[in-house]
XYZ file of C-alpha atoms in Angstrom:
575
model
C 40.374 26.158 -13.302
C 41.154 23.323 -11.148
C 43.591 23.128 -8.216
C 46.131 19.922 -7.821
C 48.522 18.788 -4.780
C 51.072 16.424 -5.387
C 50.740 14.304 -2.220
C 51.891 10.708 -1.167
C 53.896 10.459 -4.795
C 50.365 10.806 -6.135
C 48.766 13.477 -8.100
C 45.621 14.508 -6.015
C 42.389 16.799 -6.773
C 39.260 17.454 -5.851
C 37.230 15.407 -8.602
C 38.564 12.507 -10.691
C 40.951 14.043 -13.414
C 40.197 12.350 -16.858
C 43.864 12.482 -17.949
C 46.063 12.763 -15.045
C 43.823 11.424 -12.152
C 45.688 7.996 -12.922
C 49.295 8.844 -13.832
C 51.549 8.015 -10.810
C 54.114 9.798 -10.279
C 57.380 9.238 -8.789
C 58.379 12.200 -7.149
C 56.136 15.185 -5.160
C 56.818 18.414 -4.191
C 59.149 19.220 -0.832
C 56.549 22.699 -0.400
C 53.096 20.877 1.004
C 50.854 23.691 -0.585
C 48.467 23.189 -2.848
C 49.356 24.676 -6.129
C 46.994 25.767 -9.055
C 47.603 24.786 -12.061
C 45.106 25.196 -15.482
C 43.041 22.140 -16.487
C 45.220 20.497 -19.374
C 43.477 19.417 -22.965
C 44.719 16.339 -24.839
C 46.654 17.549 -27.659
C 48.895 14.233 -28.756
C 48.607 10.704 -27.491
C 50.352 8.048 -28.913
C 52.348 4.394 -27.521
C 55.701 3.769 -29.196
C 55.206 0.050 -30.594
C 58.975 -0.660 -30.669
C 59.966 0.654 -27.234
C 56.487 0.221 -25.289
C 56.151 4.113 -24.072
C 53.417 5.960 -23.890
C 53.650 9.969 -24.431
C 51.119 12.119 -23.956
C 51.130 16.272 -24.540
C 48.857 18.236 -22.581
C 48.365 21.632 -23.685
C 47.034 24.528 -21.290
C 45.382 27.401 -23.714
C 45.341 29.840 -20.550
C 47.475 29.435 -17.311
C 47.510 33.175 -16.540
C 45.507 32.586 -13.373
C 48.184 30.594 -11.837
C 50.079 32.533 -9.149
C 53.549 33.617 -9.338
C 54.972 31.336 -6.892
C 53.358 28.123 -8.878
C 55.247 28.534 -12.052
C 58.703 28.167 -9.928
C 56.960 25.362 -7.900
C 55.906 23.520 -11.077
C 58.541 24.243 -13.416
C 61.179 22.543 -10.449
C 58.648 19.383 -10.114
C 59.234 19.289 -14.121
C 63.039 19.292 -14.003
C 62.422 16.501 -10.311
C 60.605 14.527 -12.632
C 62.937 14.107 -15.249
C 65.544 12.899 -13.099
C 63.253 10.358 -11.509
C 62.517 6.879 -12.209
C 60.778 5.943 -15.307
C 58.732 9.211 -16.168
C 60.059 11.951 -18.068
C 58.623 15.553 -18.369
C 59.192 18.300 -21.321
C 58.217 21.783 -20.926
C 57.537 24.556 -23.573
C 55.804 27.562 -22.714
C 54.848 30.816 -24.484
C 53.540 33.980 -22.728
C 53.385 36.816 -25.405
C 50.467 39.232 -26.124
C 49.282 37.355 -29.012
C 49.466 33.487 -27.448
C 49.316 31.933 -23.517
C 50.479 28.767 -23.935
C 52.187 25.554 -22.020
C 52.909 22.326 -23.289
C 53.629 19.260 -20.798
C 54.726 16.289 -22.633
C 54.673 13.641 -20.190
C 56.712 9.996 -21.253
C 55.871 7.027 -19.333
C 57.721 3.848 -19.446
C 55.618 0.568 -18.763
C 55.961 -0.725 -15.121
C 58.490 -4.027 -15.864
C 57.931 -7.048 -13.616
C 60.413 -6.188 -10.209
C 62.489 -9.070 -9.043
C 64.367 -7.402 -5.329
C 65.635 -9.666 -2.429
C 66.062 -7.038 0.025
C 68.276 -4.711 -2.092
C 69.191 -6.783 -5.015
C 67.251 -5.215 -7.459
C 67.307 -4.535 -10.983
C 66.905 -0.787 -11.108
C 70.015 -0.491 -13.063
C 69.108 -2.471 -15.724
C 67.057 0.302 -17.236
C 69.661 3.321 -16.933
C 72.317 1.565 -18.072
C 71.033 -0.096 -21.099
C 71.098 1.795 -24.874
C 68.972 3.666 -25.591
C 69.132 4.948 -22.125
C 65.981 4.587 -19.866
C 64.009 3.073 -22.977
C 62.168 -0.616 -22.106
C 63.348 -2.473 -25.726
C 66.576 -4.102 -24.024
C 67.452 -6.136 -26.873
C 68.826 -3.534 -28.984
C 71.911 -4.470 -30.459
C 74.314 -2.318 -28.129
C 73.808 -4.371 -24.999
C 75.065 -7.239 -23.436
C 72.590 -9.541 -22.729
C 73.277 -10.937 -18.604
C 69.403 -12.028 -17.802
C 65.853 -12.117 -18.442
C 65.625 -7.917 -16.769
C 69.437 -7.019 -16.822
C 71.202 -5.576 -19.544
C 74.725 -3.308 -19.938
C 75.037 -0.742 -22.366
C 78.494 -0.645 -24.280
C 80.464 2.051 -22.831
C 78.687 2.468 -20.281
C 80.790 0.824 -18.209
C 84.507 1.548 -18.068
C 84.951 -1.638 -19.957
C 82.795 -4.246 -21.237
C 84.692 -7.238 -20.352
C 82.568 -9.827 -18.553
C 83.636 -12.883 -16.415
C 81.097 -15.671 -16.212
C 81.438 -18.504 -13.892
C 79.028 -21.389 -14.089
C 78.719 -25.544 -14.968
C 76.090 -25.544 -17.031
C 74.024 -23.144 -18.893
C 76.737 -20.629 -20.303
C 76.404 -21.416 -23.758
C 72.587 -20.527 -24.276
C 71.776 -18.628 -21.564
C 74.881 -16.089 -22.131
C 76.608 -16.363 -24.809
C 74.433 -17.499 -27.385
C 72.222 -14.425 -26.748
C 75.066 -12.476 -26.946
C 75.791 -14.023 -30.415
C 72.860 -12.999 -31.332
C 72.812 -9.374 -30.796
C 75.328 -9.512 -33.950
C 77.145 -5.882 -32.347
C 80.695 -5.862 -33.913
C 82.769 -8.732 -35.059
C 83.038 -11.766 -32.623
C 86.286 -14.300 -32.428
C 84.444 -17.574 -30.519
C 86.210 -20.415 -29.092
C 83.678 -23.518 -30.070
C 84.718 -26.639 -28.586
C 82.657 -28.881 -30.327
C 81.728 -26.546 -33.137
C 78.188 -26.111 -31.773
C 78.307 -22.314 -32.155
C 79.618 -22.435 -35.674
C 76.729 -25.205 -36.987
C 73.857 -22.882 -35.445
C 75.207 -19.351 -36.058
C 77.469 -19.421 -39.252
C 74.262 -18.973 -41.469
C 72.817 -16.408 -38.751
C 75.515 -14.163 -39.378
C 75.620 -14.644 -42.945
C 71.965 -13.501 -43.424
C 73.694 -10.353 -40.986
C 76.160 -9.783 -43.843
C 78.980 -11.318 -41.588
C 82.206 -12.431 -42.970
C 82.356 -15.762 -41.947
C 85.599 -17.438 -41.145
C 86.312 -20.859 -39.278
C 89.905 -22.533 -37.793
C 88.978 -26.129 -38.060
C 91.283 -28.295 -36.067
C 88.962 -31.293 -36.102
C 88.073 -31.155 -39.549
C 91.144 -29.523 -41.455
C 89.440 -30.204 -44.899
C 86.536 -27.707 -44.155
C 89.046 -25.054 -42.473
C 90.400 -21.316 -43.353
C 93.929 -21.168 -43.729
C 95.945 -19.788 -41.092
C 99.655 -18.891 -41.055
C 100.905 -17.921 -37.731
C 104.072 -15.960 -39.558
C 101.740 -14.051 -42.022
C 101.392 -11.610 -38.656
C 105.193 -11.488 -37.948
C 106.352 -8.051 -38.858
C 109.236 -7.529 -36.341
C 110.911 -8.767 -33.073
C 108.501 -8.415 -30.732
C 105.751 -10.625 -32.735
C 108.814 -13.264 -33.458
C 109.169 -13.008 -29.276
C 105.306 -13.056 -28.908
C 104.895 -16.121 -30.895
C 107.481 -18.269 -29.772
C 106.067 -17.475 -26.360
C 102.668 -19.196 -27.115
C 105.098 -21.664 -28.152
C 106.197 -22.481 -24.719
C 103.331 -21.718 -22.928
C 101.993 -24.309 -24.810
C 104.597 -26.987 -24.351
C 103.399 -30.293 -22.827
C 106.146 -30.776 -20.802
C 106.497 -27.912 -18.423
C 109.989 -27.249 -16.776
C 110.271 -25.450 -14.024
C 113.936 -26.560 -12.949
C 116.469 -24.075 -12.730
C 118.991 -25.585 -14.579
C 116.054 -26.096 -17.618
C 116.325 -22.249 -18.135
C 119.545 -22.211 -19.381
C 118.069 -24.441 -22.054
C 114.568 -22.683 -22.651
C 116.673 -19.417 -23.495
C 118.594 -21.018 -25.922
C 116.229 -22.539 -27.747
C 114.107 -19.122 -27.141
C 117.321 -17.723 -29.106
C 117.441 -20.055 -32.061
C 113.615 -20.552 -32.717
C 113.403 -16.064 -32.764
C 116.139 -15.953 -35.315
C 114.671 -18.508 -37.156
C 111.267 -16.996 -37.767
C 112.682 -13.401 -38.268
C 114.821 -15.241 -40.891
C 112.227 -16.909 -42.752
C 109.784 -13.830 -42.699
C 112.763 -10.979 -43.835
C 115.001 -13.366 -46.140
C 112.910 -16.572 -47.723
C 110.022 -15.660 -50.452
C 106.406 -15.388 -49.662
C 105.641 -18.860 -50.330
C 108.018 -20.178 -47.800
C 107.426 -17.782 -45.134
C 105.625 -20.218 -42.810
C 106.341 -22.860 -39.728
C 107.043 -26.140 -42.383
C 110.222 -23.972 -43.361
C 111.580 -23.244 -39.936
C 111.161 -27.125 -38.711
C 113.126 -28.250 -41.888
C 115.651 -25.875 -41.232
C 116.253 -26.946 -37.528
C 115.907 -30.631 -38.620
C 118.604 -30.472 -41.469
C 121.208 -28.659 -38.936
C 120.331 -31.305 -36.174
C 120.768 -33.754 -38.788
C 123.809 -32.279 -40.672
C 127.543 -33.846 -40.533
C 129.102 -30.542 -40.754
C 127.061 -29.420 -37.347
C 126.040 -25.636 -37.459
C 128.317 -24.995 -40.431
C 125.090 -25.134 -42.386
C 123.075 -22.521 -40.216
C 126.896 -19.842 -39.968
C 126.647 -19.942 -43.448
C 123.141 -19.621 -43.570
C 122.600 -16.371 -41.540
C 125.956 -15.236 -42.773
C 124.859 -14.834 -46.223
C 121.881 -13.071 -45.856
C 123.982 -10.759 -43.438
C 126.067 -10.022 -46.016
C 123.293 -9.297 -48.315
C 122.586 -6.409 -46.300
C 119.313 -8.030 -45.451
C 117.686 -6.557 -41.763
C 119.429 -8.243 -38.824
C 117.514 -8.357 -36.773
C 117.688 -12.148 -35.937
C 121.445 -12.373 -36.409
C 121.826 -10.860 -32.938
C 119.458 -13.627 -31.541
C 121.829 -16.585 -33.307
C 125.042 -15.110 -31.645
C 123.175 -15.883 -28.312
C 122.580 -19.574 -29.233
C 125.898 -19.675 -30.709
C 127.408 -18.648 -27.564
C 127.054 -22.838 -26.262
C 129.256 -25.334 -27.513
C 128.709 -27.160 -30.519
C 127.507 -30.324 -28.837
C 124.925 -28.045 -26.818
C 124.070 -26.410 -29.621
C 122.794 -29.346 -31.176
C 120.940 -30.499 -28.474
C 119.076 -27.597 -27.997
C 117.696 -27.850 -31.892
C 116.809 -31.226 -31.665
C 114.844 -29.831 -28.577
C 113.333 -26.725 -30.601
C 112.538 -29.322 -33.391
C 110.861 -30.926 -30.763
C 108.676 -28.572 -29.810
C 107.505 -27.380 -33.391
C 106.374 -31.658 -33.997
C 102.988 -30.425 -34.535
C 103.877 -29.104 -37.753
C 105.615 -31.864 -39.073
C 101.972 -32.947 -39.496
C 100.841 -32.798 -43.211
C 97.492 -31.755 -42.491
C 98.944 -29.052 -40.272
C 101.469 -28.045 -42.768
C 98.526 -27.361 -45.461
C 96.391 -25.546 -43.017
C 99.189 -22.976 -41.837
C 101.072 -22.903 -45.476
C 99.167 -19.462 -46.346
C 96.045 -17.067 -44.745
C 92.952 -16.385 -45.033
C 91.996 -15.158 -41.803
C 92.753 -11.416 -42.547
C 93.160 -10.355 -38.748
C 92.787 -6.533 -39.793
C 89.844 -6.733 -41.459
C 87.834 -7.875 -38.624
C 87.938 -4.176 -36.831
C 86.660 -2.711 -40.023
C 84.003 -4.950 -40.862
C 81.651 -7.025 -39.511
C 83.410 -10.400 -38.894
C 82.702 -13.700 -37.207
C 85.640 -16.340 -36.628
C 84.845 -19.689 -35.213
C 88.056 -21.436 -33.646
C 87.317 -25.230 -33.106
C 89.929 -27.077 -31.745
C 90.759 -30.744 -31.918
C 90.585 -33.755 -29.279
C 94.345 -33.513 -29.812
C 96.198 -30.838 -26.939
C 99.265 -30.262 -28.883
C 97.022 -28.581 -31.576
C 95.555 -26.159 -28.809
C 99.078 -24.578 -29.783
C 97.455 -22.820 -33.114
C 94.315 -21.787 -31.030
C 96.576 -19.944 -28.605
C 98.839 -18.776 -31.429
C 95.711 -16.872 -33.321
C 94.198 -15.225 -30.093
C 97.244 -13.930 -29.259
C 98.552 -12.283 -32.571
C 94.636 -11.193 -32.996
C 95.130 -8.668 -29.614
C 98.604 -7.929 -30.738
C 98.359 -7.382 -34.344
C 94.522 -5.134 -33.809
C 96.218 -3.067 -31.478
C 99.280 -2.135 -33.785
C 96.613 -1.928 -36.411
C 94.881 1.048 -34.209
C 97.991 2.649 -33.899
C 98.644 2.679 -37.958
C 95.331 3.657 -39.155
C 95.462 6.154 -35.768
C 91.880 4.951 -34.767
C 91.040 4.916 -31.214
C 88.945 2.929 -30.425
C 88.781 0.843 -34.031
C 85.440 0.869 -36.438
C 84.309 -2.401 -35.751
C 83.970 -3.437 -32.035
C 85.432 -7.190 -31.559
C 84.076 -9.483 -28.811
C 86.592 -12.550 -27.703
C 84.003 -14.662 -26.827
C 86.257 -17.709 -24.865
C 83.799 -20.279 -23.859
C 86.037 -23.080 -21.695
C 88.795 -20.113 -21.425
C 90.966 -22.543 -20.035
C 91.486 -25.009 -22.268
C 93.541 -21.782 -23.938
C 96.204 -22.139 -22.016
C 98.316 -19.283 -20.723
C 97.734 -16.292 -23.078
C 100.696 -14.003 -23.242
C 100.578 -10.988 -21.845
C 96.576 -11.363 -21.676
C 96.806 -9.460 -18.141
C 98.542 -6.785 -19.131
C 96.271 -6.535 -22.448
C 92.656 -6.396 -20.872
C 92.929 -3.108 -18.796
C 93.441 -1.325 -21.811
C 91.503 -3.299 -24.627
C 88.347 -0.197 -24.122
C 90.610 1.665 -25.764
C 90.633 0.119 -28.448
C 87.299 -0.883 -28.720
C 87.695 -4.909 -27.397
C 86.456 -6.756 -25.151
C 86.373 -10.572 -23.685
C 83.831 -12.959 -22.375
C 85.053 -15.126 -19.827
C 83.691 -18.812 -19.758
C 85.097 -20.409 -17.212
C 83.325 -23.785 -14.288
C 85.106 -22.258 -11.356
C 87.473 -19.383 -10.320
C 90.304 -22.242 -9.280
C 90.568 -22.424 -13.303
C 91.722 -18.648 -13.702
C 94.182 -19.522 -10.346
C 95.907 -22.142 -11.539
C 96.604 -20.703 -14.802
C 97.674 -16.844 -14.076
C 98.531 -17.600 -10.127
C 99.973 -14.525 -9.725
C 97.569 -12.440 -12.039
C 94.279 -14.032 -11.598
C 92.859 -10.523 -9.320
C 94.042 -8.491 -12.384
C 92.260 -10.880 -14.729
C 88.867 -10.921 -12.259
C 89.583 -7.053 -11.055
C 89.160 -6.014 -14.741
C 85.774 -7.496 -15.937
C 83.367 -5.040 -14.689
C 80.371 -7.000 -14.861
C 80.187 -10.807 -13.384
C 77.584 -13.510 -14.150
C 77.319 -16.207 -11.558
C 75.563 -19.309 -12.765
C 75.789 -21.886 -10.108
C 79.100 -23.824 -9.366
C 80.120 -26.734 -7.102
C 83.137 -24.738 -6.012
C 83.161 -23.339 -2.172
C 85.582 -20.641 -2.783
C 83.011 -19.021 -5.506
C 80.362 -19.492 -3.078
C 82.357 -17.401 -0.421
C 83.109 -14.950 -2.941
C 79.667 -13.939 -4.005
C 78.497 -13.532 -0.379
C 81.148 -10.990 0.227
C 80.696 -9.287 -2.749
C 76.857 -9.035 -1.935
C 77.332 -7.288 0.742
C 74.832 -7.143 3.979
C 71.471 -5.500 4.936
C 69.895 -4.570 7.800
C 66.850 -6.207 8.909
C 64.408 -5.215 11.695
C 64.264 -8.535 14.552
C 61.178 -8.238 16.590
C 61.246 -9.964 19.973
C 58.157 -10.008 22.241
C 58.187 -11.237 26.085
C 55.623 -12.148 27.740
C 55.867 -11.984 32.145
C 53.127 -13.114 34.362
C 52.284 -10.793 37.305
C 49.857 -11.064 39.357
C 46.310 -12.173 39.476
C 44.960 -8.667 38.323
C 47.013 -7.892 35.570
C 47.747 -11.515 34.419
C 50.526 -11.115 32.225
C 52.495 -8.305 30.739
C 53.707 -7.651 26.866
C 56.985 -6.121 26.054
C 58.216 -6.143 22.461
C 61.782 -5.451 21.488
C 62.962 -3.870 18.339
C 66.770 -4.849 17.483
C 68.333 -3.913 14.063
C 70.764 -6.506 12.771
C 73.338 -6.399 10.205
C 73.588 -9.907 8.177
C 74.046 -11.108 4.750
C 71.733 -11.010 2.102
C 72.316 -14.980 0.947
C 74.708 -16.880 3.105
C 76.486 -19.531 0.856
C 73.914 -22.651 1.884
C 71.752 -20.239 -0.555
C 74.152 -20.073 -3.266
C 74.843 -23.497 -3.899
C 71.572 -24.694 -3.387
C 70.640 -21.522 -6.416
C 68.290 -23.721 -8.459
C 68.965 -23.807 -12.521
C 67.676 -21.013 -15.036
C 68.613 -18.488 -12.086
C 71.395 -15.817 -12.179
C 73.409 -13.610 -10.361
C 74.879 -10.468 -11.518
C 77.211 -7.826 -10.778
C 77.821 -4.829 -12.051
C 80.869 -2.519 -10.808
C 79.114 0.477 -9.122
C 75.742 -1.347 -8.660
C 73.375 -3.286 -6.978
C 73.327 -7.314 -8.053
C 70.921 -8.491 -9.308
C 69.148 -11.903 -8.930
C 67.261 -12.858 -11.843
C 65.869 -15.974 -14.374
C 67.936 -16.663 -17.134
C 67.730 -14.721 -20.213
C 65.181 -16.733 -22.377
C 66.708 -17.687 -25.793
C 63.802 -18.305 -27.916
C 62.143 -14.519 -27.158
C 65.170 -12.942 -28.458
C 63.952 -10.799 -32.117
C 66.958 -12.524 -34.080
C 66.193 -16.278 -32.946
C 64.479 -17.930 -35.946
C 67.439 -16.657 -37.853
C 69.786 -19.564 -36.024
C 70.483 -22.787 -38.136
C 69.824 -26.100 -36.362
C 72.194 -28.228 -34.875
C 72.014 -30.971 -36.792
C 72.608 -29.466 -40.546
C 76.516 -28.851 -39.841
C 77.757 -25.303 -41.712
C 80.314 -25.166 -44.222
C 83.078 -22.234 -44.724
């Protein structure tokens, strides 16, 4: 029988224990006693290759000796320990005539390398990663942020997360995150980077692979923005993007008299075309020939009364015939200015290229939240065709969360990841403020790309807090902008440090000099923004809602299990 005190967060004895004489422990025991416990045998030792744990069960044959206050004492340091740090403890006892038995399976997690500024640590990282507590952080269930920090999905109350940073977004965030292949994934791809390195990745994942071209319409999927229409509210959805996207931005007072007009015309249109033409004419080459031969007709809007007229009479839904009484409210001569104006804005598709690419679908919006999905949007050098791009993000939030609704599936099978690098060169997305406080529901989330907060201002200028408010984890990369730099300081909070100040006072000639030392604690900030901008590259700050930040190196790409799968840059993917 040997006797143990748990001292100093150390177990102690008399003699050096052969099991337990090196196992440090993170806790000890409020009663300073020492306690007896039996001398444990090794019964099972093994080190789990995957996660990096060692477990080892110590069996006692005979702990009858042990007094009746221990077995309280020790069974509360078990249930301490398992709340502690990175050691876990397991109990099983059995005390019958036949058998004296206890079993202490003790789990120890490897000691990971600590990087703390004061108290910017990464002790979250671990309990908030899936599997909980376990050291393999690459598991496909967590968001990669840095080299030590990791977020489990739903652990948070969302997983949206905002990253702000010049360079080093792509592979240092996002393309880890690509690789974790967790859920379908809609990208935004500029240059069509992401799409040449990962479309074979995720095809050797058993992705569905899917691409919107703009730059290179030949090797695109089809995509026709009124495939998605099903009712008023998409009609008033799309023609939104519609505006939002306009070039020409008016912001004159007497301009809205025309916007709602041609709001009015370009509604009934669509809902026209969708309910009343056949399939193969449903589509945005149909509604610009329509507005061009009433602009361009000598009998003026006779052509368009008679038009919606007949298919009223057909007892057809109308739905948009209440939207054509608004435009036909103006005067004729108004009337026809505001279609050439609505023609005017739907130019793009006068394109031939344009008209091939949107004249049926294949981008199957539903099918993404059931299985696993990856859809590459590259757009063009040209802005007017950033109109599409904002067209297909859009319907995708609208249409997947009517599609929850109709298969009554909260949150949906698949989980789908906006991943908007350059978020904005989107544009304004509508409604994208009121959508993300909600999208946990239904099993969404976004990634954020954007060089400097002033991007998300100017945009959403009265909805960028919203925006920032609901991403619940932040990755700061290292931007030129001062505002961002003030930011992070305040969200960092302060510490308090200990300032020692010694005096020294002459005075006289037998005692020479006198020593008095001062001890002041000070409240100041943990980086001031000099720090921030001068944070050198391959470093990272993060936040996490309800944490500590954490300042870390950036995650590095080429250790990550998956990344021999990724195709090079330089042998462009095909569709």
């Amino acid at each position: 029988m040997e006797y143990y005190r748990y001292d100093n967060h150390k177990l102690r004895m008399g003699g050096s224990h052969p099991l337990l004489g090196s196992l440090e422990l993170k806790n000890q025991i409020t009663s300073p006693y020492f306690m007896r416990l039996p001398m444990f045998d090794v019964d099972h030792a093994e080190t789990d290759p995957d996660s990096g744990i060692s477990m080892r069960r110590l069996v006692a044959n005979d702990f009858s000796s042990m007094p009746e206050c221990g077995i309280p004492a020790f069974m509360a340091w078990v249930a301490n320990l398992s709340e502690k740090h990175s050691e876990t403890a397991m109990v099983r006892t059995n005390d019958t005539k036949q058998e004296r038995r206890m079993e202490l399976t003790l789990l120890r997690v490897p000691q990971k390398e600590t990087i703390m500024r004061k108290n910017i640590s990464l002790n979250h990282a671990k309990t908030q990663t899936y599997p909980i507590g376990k050291a393999d952080m690459d598991k496909q269930k967590n968001i990669i942020l840095s080299q030590h920090g990791r977020v489990g999905f739903g652990h948070m109350g969302n997983n949206n997360v905002l990253v702000i940073g010049g360079i080093g977004k792509s592979r240092e965030i996002i393309q880890p995150n690509l690789l974790q292949a967790f859920g379908s994934y809609v990208i935004l791809d500029r240059d069509g980077e992401y799409f040449n390195r990962n479309a074979s990745f995720f095809r050797k994942k058993y992705y569905q692979v899917r691409v919107l071209n703009l730059s290179d319409i030949e090797h695109s999927n089809q995509y026709n923005p009124l495939h998605y229409v099903r009712d008023e509210e998409d009609a008033s959805l799309l023609v939104q993007c519609i505006f939002n996207c306009a070039s020409a931005k008016r912001k004159q007072t007497a301009d809205l008299f025309w916007e709602k007009a041609e709001r009015a015309i370009l509604e009934a249109l669509i809902l026209y075309v969708v309910q009343c033409r056949p399939k193969e004419d449903q589509n945005f080459a149909t509604v610009l020939k329509l507005l061009n031969d009433a602009k361009t007709d000598e009998q003026g809007l006779e052509a368009l009364d008679k038009l919606f007229g007949e298919a009223k009479d057909a007892a057809k839904e109308d739905s948009f015939t209440a939207r054509y009484r608004v435009f036909k409210q103006e005067s004729e001569r108004t009337a026809l200015s505001v279609l050439i104006m609505a023609a005017v804005r739907l130019a793009v598709f006068a394109r031939e290229d344009i008209q091939t690419l949107t004249k049926d679908d294949q981008m199957e919006i539903e099918m993404m939240s059931v299985e696993d999905t990856a859809t590459f949007l590259i757009p063009s050098a040209n802005d007017d065709d950033t109109m599409l791009i904002n067209m297909i993000y859009t319907q995708m939030m609208a249409r997947l969360y009517k599609y929850a609704a109709e298969i009554n599936c909260f949150p949906l099978p698949r989980q789908v990841r906006f991943v908007m690098d350059d978020f904005a060169s989107l544009g304004v997305l509508p409604r994208f403020q009121m959508k993300l406080p909600t999208m946990h529901k239904y099993g969404l989330s976004v990634m954020l790309c954007v060089n400097s907060l002033a991007q998300i201002k100017t945009l959403y200028p009265e909805d960028w807090e919203i925006i920032v408010g609901n991403c619940m984890t932040f990755a700061y990369l290292g931007a030129a902008e001062t505002e961002v730099h003030r930011e992070i300081v305040r969200l960092i909070s302060k510490a308090t440090i200990v300032s020692r100040n010694t005096t020294k006072s002459i005075v006289d000639e037998v005692r020479p000099f006198r020593l008095f030392c001062d001890l002041l604690q000070i409240l100041r900030n943990l980086l001031n923004m000099g720090k921030v901008r001068r944070m050198k590259p391959g470093k990272v700050i993060c936040m996490i809602t309800g944490y500590q930040p954490l300042y870390d190196d950036c995650y590095d790409i080429s250790a990550h299990p998956n990344y021999p799968l990724l195709g090079s840059e330089k042998d462009p993917a095909k569709p």
